[in-house]
Amino acid sequence: MASRRPPLFLAIAVVLWCQSNAYKVAIIGGGISGTFAAKYLAEYDVNHRSGGCPDGGGGGGDSERDCLLDEIVIYDVSPPTSRFAQHNRTDETSNTFTKPESSSDPRPQNWQGSRVASITLQDGSVVELGASIIYEGNQLVVDMMNGDPNRLKRGKPNGIGRDEETKTRAPSGFGIFHGDHQWLLNTASSFYNYPSFLQPILNRLYLLWRYNLDIFRLSRAVKQALQSFDEIYLLLNDTMHDVTYFDSPMDIWQTMGLRSLASISFHDFLDGLGLYRDASFELDGAADCGSTGWNWRRWVPGMGCMRAELLSAMTLNTYNQDLNQMNGLVGLAAYISAVGNVFSIEGGNHQLMESALLQAAGVYDKSSCSTTTSQVRIQRHQNIITTVVASENSMELFEGTESLGNFDIVILAAPLQQCRIQFLVRSPMGFDDAVLHEMPLGGLKENLDVEDISSSSEVVSNEHGGHLFAAPLPASATIPYTSVVTTLVSNATLNATHFGLRDVELLPQSVFVSERGKRIEGITTLTILSIEKGLVKTFSSKVLDLDYRNIIFGSGHVVEYVQIWGGDSRYGGATPSFGGGLNTESLPFLLYDGAEHYGKGNPLHGPALFYSNAIESAVAAMEISAIGAKSTAKLVARRLGLIRARDGGTDHDEL
């Protein structure tokens, strides 16, 4: 007996019906957050199962249907690479740069782009300009690397590292420079005459001797924080329970038991741990914080120096902020990255972003979604988004006056205060569609006090309807990021005398500075990448002037590259200004809900703007950006019906 099949016209109608419910997603920002979000969305799209179409259209059945995301389009100020270069509007053949370029070049002047960027020198050496190291416990970044093992291989941290073939003694160890020829510690000079294989062991023993009990106290706190933090990965991978969908970063930290840690300064947190705060060291800049006074801690070698020396130097190196400016959570993150097992990706950490998009395309290539090719589904364009306009059914993106299309979902994967985008909305009241109003990113609040409204003879209304008004944004969304400048020089002849040393070989490979050293020298870090090539990288708050460079690098040095993160003090900066925990309060991941704003009951019937970088208000790192991307992608996927929780809502605090 022949099986009954539906008429051809009916099958075509079903396909067209499903395609009419397909969605387009735009991601503004091609860094870690944006590209990882694209990969996660592709996985949710391919892996979901249902009969027919999602809510709002479709019938029964148990077979796998076609994917719902027609396009995931990433927009960034920097040009795409590799297979995504087909979408690049820049004519690369006209490039006349004589200097090496960053992986994010060529980009418009005074625009930042991704803070994960590398530079390749003429000899093929690769140096990280921004986020330099990856901690082995960063599960999302490591998982992305495991998905592309041929491209993403582990290498030495901080770029090319020391020369293996040099005939001279390579730099080793680290030190904390106090400025004005003084060092707080210098492991390179302390153990210069010992065999190289013994030096790492001696370094550890020296730090244990110098910081003793404080090291154990901080290590115990770090272990406890990591145990709490690692719970996030289980929750991010859980799509079955409503409690694992986080509305804001604060929900994440609250669930992990880390919110209080993010809300206090690192100084206050260290006080709670019992790490000694040496007030005399902070006031007079003494070079030996363990040699005078009657406090019992001073009778233990080096006791009391750890926060004034090591921790202060590490926070300046990683975030260019002192212990009072850092919150407890980001302070621990800086410490882990400095003392944990870390690495960089061979060929540059920037390869993570391209690989994430290639893996997203590969997800579709391996799936049964055949309506469109992966090249159409995953796109990467070089555009500067200047305006986002929400209407009743979609969001339209503009570059200047040019429309780039309409989208159902827009994900902002860049700091709000750096993106320079106008977010506007057409009148929800339906009076004049041509009139645009400011999008209420901070939500809506009462325009007038209740007493004023009750005593007024007229009901005051505005473009948002009734007496609702756009709420102000939290400080974390408006305060400028901290300024950091990366300077890479070659052919440097380091001036040992300037550093109070008799020989350049006594300089450690990694030179951190104390707070006093930063005030005197103007730099926060100096890293010797190759002593034979004179290749040196520095971090500083401002561009190093020629006179200073000549003093420390010699007159024959060559500036290979200067990266001013942000490019403009009004919009730039590498990391958030944490304000000692005062700026931790974040925006939600869902910045604007068009369905709610236009009074529609079904979220599928209205556009939405999400903000993955909201998570940076408490701590900033590559892994944190990945967590923000995963959290945002989960919310988008649930909104579009790609995933669905099976239980009712539960308070996050009950986990």
PDB file of C-alpha atoms in Angstrom, residues 487-651:
ATOM      1  CA  THR A 487      53.761  51.022  22.932  1.00  0.00           C
ATOM      2  CA  LEU A 488      55.896  48.471  21.074  1.00  0.00           C
ATOM      3  CA  VAL A 489      59.497  49.384  20.202  1.00  0.00           C
ATOM      4  CA  SER A 490      62.325  47.482  18.549  1.00  0.00           C
ATOM      5  CA  ASN A 491      66.085  48.071  18.401  1.00  0.00           C
ATOM      6  CA  ALA A 492      65.947  49.306  21.992  1.00  0.00           C
ATOM      7  CA  THR A 493      69.100  49.637  24.065  1.00  0.00           C
ATOM      8  CA  LEU A 494      67.681  49.504  27.542  1.00  0.00           C
ATOM      9  CA  ASN A 495      69.244  51.944  29.992  1.00  0.00           C
ATOM     10  CA  ALA A 496      70.157  49.867  33.045  1.00  0.00           C
ATOM     11  CA  THR A 497      71.381  52.948  34.918  1.00  0.00           C
ATOM     12  CA  HIS A 498      67.936  54.557  34.689  1.00  0.00           C
ATOM     13  CA  PHE A 499      66.573  51.534  36.526  1.00  0.00           C
ATOM     14  CA  GLY A 500      69.319  51.654  39.157  1.00  0.00           C
ATOM     15  CA  LEU A 501      71.091  48.541  37.815  1.00  0.00           C
ATOM     16  CA  ARG A 502      74.693  48.085  36.727  1.00  0.00           C
ATOM     17  CA  ASP A 503      73.887  45.735  33.823  1.00  0.00           C
ATOM     18  CA  VAL A 504      70.922  45.343  31.479  1.00  0.00           C
ATOM     19  CA  GLU A 505      71.003  41.600  32.094  1.00  0.00           C
ATOM     20  CA  LEU A 506      69.840  42.293  35.639  1.00  0.00           C
ATOM     21  CA  LEU A 507      66.547  43.621  34.284  1.00  0.00           C
ATOM     22  CA  PRO A 508      63.708  41.107  34.682  1.00  0.00           C
ATOM     23  CA  GLN A 509      61.629  40.101  31.687  1.00  0.00           C
ATOM     24  CA  SER A 510      58.456  41.549  33.241  1.00  0.00           C
ATOM     25  CA  VAL A 511      58.782  44.888  35.004  1.00  0.00           C
ATOM     26  CA  PHE A 512      55.729  45.991  36.992  1.00  0.00           C
ATOM     27  CA  VAL A 513      55.647  49.332  38.783  1.00  0.00           C
ATOM     28  CA  SER A 514      54.328  50.427  42.142  1.00  0.00           C
ATOM     29  CA  GLU A 515      51.916  53.339  42.544  1.00  0.00           C
ATOM     30  CA  ARG A 516      54.886  55.573  43.300  1.00  0.00           C
ATOM     31  CA  GLY A 517      56.722  54.175  40.283  1.00  0.00           C
ATOM     32  CA  LYS A 518      53.764  54.975  38.040  1.00  0.00           C
ATOM     33  CA  ARG A 519      53.715  58.592  39.253  1.00  0.00           C
ATOM     34  CA  ILE A 520      57.432  58.979  38.581  1.00  0.00           C
ATOM     35  CA  GLU A 521      57.853  56.941  35.406  1.00  0.00           C
ATOM     36  CA  GLY A 522      54.453  57.256  33.752  1.00  0.00           C
ATOM     37  CA  ILE A 523      54.364  53.551  32.804  1.00  0.00           C
ATOM     38  CA  THR A 524      52.586  50.644  34.459  1.00  0.00           C
ATOM     39  CA  THR A 525      54.398  47.724  32.807  1.00  0.00           C
ATOM     40  CA  LEU A 526      57.531  47.069  30.748  1.00  0.00           C
ATOM     41  CA  THR A 527      58.027  43.654  29.140  1.00  0.00           C
ATOM     42  CA  ILE A 528      61.250  42.587  27.408  1.00  0.00           C
ATOM     43  CA  LEU A 529      60.084  40.347  24.566  1.00  0.00           C
ATOM     44  CA  SER A 530      63.495  39.919  22.944  1.00  0.00           C
ATOM     45  CA  ILE A 531      66.721  41.330  24.318  1.00  0.00           C
ATOM     46  CA  GLU A 532      68.632  40.668  21.068  1.00  0.00           C
ATOM     47  CA  LYS A 533      66.073  42.422  18.891  1.00  0.00           C
ATOM     48  CA  GLY A 534      65.561  45.122  21.474  1.00  0.00           C
ATOM     49  CA  LEU A 535      61.842  44.338  21.364  1.00  0.00           C
ATOM     50  CA  VAL A 536      60.061  45.904  24.331  1.00  0.00           C
ATOM     51  CA  LYS A 537      56.366  46.483  25.111  1.00  0.00           C
ATOM     52  CA  THR A 538      55.069  49.004  27.621  1.00  0.00           C
ATOM     53  CA  PHE A 539      51.677  49.942  29.061  1.00  0.00           C
ATOM     54  CA  SER A 540      51.113  53.529  30.158  1.00  0.00           C
ATOM     55  CA  SER A 541      48.320  56.018  30.838  1.00  0.00           C
ATOM     56  CA  LYS A 542      49.508  58.445  28.179  1.00  0.00           C
ATOM     57  CA  VAL A 543      51.569  58.340  25.000  1.00  0.00           C
ATOM     58  CA  LEU A 544      55.281  58.222  25.869  1.00  0.00           C
ATOM     59  CA  ASP A 545      57.081  61.309  24.600  1.00  0.00           C
ATOM     60  CA  LEU A 546      60.310  61.107  22.593  1.00  0.00           C
ATOM     61  CA  ASP A 547      62.579  62.369  25.372  1.00  0.00           C
ATOM     62  CA  TYR A 548      61.422  59.686  27.802  1.00  0.00           C
ATOM     63  CA  ARG A 549      61.661  56.955  25.169  1.00  0.00           C
ATOM     64  CA  ASN A 550      65.220  58.019  24.354  1.00  0.00           C
ATOM     65  CA  ILE A 551      66.137  57.811  28.035  1.00  0.00           C
ATOM     66  CA  ILE A 552      64.938  54.257  28.606  1.00  0.00           C
ATOM     67  CA  PHE A 553      65.210  52.789  25.066  1.00  0.00           C
ATOM     68  CA  GLY A 554      68.153  54.715  23.623  1.00  0.00           C
ATOM     69  CA  SER A 555      68.100  57.137  20.692  1.00  0.00           C
ATOM     70  CA  GLY A 556      68.242  54.336  18.127  1.00  0.00           C
ATOM     71  CA  HIS A 557      64.955  52.689  19.093  1.00  0.00           C
ATOM     72  CA  VAL A 558      62.181  52.245  16.532  1.00  0.00           C
ATOM     73  CA  VAL A 559      58.520  52.639  17.425  1.00  0.00           C
ATOM     74  CA  GLU A 560      56.786  49.682  15.811  1.00  0.00           C
ATOM     75  CA  TYR A 561      53.265  50.469  16.969  1.00  0.00           C
ATOM     76  CA  VAL A 562      51.316  52.651  19.395  1.00  0.00           C
ATOM     77  CA  GLN A 563      47.815  51.537  20.362  1.00  0.00           C
ATOM     78  CA  ILE A 564      45.802  54.197  22.174  1.00  0.00           C
ATOM     79  CA  TRP A 565      42.906  52.122  23.451  1.00  0.00           C
ATOM     80  CA  GLY A 566      39.754  53.966  22.539  1.00  0.00           C
ATOM     81  CA  GLY A 567      41.570  56.458  20.355  1.00  0.00           C
ATOM     82  CA  ASP A 568      39.739  59.383  21.938  1.00  0.00           C
ATOM     83  CA  SER A 569      39.490  60.341  25.602  1.00  0.00           C
ATOM     84  CA  ARG A 570      35.767  61.065  25.189  1.00  0.00           C
ATOM     85  CA  TYR A 571      34.998  57.513  24.104  1.00  0.00           C
ATOM     86  CA  GLY A 572      38.097  55.435  24.750  1.00  0.00           C
ATOM     87  CA  GLY A 573      39.780  53.335  27.360  1.00  0.00           C
ATOM     88  CA  ALA A 574      40.659  49.691  27.799  1.00  0.00           C
ATOM     89  CA  THR A 575      38.763  48.663  30.928  1.00  0.00           C
ATOM     90  CA  PRO A 576      35.840  50.036  32.963  1.00  0.00           C
ATOM     91  CA  SER A 577      36.444  52.431  35.829  1.00  0.00           C
ATOM     92  CA  PHE A 578      35.231  50.229  38.653  1.00  0.00           C
ATOM     93  CA  GLY A 579      35.146  52.942  41.305  1.00  0.00           C
ATOM     94  CA  GLY A 580      35.988  50.555  44.117  1.00  0.00           C
ATOM     95  CA  GLY A 581      32.691  48.716  43.636  1.00  0.00           C
ATOM     96  CA  LEU A 582      30.557  51.865  43.422  1.00  0.00           C
ATOM     97  CA  ASN A 583      30.171  51.515  39.631  1.00  0.00           C
ATOM     98  CA  THR A 584      29.288  47.829  39.691  1.00  0.00           C
ATOM     99  CA  GLU A 585      25.515  48.213  39.272  1.00  0.00           C
ATOM    100  CA  SER A 586      24.827  47.197  35.690  1.00  0.00           C
ATOM    101  CA  LEU A 587      22.218  47.526  33.019  1.00  0.00           C
ATOM    102  CA  PRO A 588      20.161  44.398  32.256  1.00  0.00           C
ATOM    103  CA  PHE A 589      21.081  42.206  29.291  1.00  0.00           C
ATOM    104  CA  LEU A 590      17.744  43.157  27.681  1.00  0.00           C
ATOM    105  CA  LEU A 591      18.081  46.895  27.126  1.00  0.00           C
ATOM    106  CA  TYR A 592      14.874  47.481  25.201  1.00  0.00           C
ATOM    107  CA  ASP A 593      11.805  45.285  24.690  1.00  0.00           C
ATOM    108  CA  GLY A 594       9.790  46.485  21.708  1.00  0.00           C
ATOM    109  CA  ALA A 595       6.933  44.064  22.367  1.00  0.00           C
ATOM    110  CA  GLU A 596       6.455  45.480  25.866  1.00  0.00           C
ATOM    111  CA  HIS A 597       6.937  49.068  24.753  1.00  0.00           C
ATOM    112  CA  TYR A 598       4.353  48.756  21.993  1.00  0.00           C
ATOM    113  CA  GLY A 599       1.943  46.866  24.225  1.00  0.00           C
ATOM    114  CA  LYS A 600       2.163  43.447  22.561  1.00  0.00           C
ATOM    115  CA  GLY A 601       1.741  40.348  24.639  1.00  0.00           C
ATOM    116  CA  ASN A 602       3.966  38.006  22.590  1.00  0.00           C
ATOM    117  CA  PRO A 603       7.720  38.794  22.616  1.00  0.00           C
ATOM    118  CA  LEU A 604       7.969  37.274  19.127  1.00  0.00           C
ATOM    119  CA  HIS A 605       5.855  40.154  17.846  1.00  0.00           C
ATOM    120  CA  GLY A 606       8.257  42.919  18.785  1.00  0.00           C
ATOM    121  CA  PRO A 607      11.971  43.749  18.295  1.00  0.00           C
ATOM    122  CA  ALA A 608      14.506  43.739  21.103  1.00  0.00           C
ATOM    123  CA  LEU A 609      17.898  45.246  21.913  1.00  0.00           C
ATOM    124  CA  PHE A 610      20.281  43.172  24.066  1.00  0.00           C
ATOM    125  CA  TYR A 611      23.561  44.297  25.675  1.00  0.00           C
ATOM    126  CA  SER A 612      26.150  41.562  26.224  1.00  0.00           C
ATOM    127  CA  ASN A 613      28.827  43.987  27.495  1.00  0.00           C
ATOM    128  CA  ALA A 614      26.674  44.858  30.495  1.00  0.00           C
ATOM    129  CA  ILE A 615      28.667  42.198  32.353  1.00  0.00           C
ATOM    130  CA  GLU A 616      31.813  44.365  32.261  1.00  0.00           C
ATOM    131  CA  SER A 617      30.500  46.616  35.015  1.00  0.00           C
ATOM    132  CA  ALA A 618      31.968  44.278  37.659  1.00  0.00           C
ATOM    133  CA  VAL A 619      34.973  42.681  35.930  1.00  0.00           C
ATOM    134  CA  ALA A 620      36.487  42.717  32.442  1.00  0.00           C
ATOM    135  CA  ALA A 621      38.419  39.896  30.759  1.00  0.00           C
ATOM    136  CA  MET A 622      38.121  37.688  27.679  1.00  0.00           C
ATOM    137  CA  GLU A 623      36.318  34.988  29.647  1.00  0.00           C
ATOM    138  CA  ILE A 624      33.927  37.514  31.169  1.00  0.00           C
ATOM    139  CA  SER A 625      33.047  38.737  27.657  1.00  0.00           C
ATOM    140  CA  ALA A 626      32.385  35.126  26.677  1.00  0.00           C
ATOM    141  CA  ILE A 627      30.102  34.668  29.694  1.00  0.00           C
ATOM    142  CA  GLY A 628      28.202  37.816  28.725  1.00  0.00           C
ATOM    143  CA  ALA A 629      27.863  36.456  25.189  1.00  0.00           C
ATOM    144  CA  LYS A 630      26.562  33.099  26.417  1.00  0.00           C
ATOM    145  CA  SER A 631      24.081  34.688  28.818  1.00  0.00           C
ATOM    146  CA  THR A 632      22.769  37.033  26.138  1.00  0.00           C
ATOM    147  CA  ALA A 633      22.555  34.288  23.503  1.00  0.00           C
ATOM    148  CA  LYS A 634      20.470  32.172  25.901  1.00  0.00           C
ATOM    149  CA  LEU A 635      18.009  35.023  26.426  1.00  0.00           C
ATOM    150  CA  VAL A 636      17.749  35.675  22.680  1.00  0.00           C
ATOM    151  CA  ALA A 637      17.277  31.977  21.936  1.00  0.00           C
ATOM    152  CA  ARG A 638      14.518  31.698  24.525  1.00  0.00           C
ATOM    153  CA  ARG A 639      12.788  34.803  23.161  1.00  0.00           C
ATOM    154  CA  LEU A 640      12.790  33.374  19.635  1.00  0.00           C
ATOM    155  CA  GLY A 641      11.679  29.916  20.732  1.00  0.00           C
ATOM    156  CA  LEU A 642      14.963  28.142  19.976  1.00  0.00           C
ATOM    157  CA  ILE A 643      15.159  26.893  23.563  1.00  0.00           C
ATOM    158  CA  ARG A 644      12.540  26.686  26.252  1.00  0.00           C
ATOM    159  CA  ALA A 645      12.698  26.176  30.001  1.00  0.00           C
ATOM    160  CA  ARG A 646      10.557  23.326  31.294  1.00  0.00           C
ATOM    161  CA  ASP A 647       9.882  24.551  34.836  1.00  0.00           C
ATOM    162  CA  GLY A 648       8.374  27.598  36.434  1.00  0.00           C
ATOM    163  CA  GLY A 649      10.293  30.595  37.667  1.00  0.00           C
ATOM    164  CA  THR A 650      12.422  30.245  40.789  1.00  0.00           C
ATOM    165  CA  ASP A 651      14.301  32.889  42.692  1.00  0.00           C
TER     166      ASP A 651
END
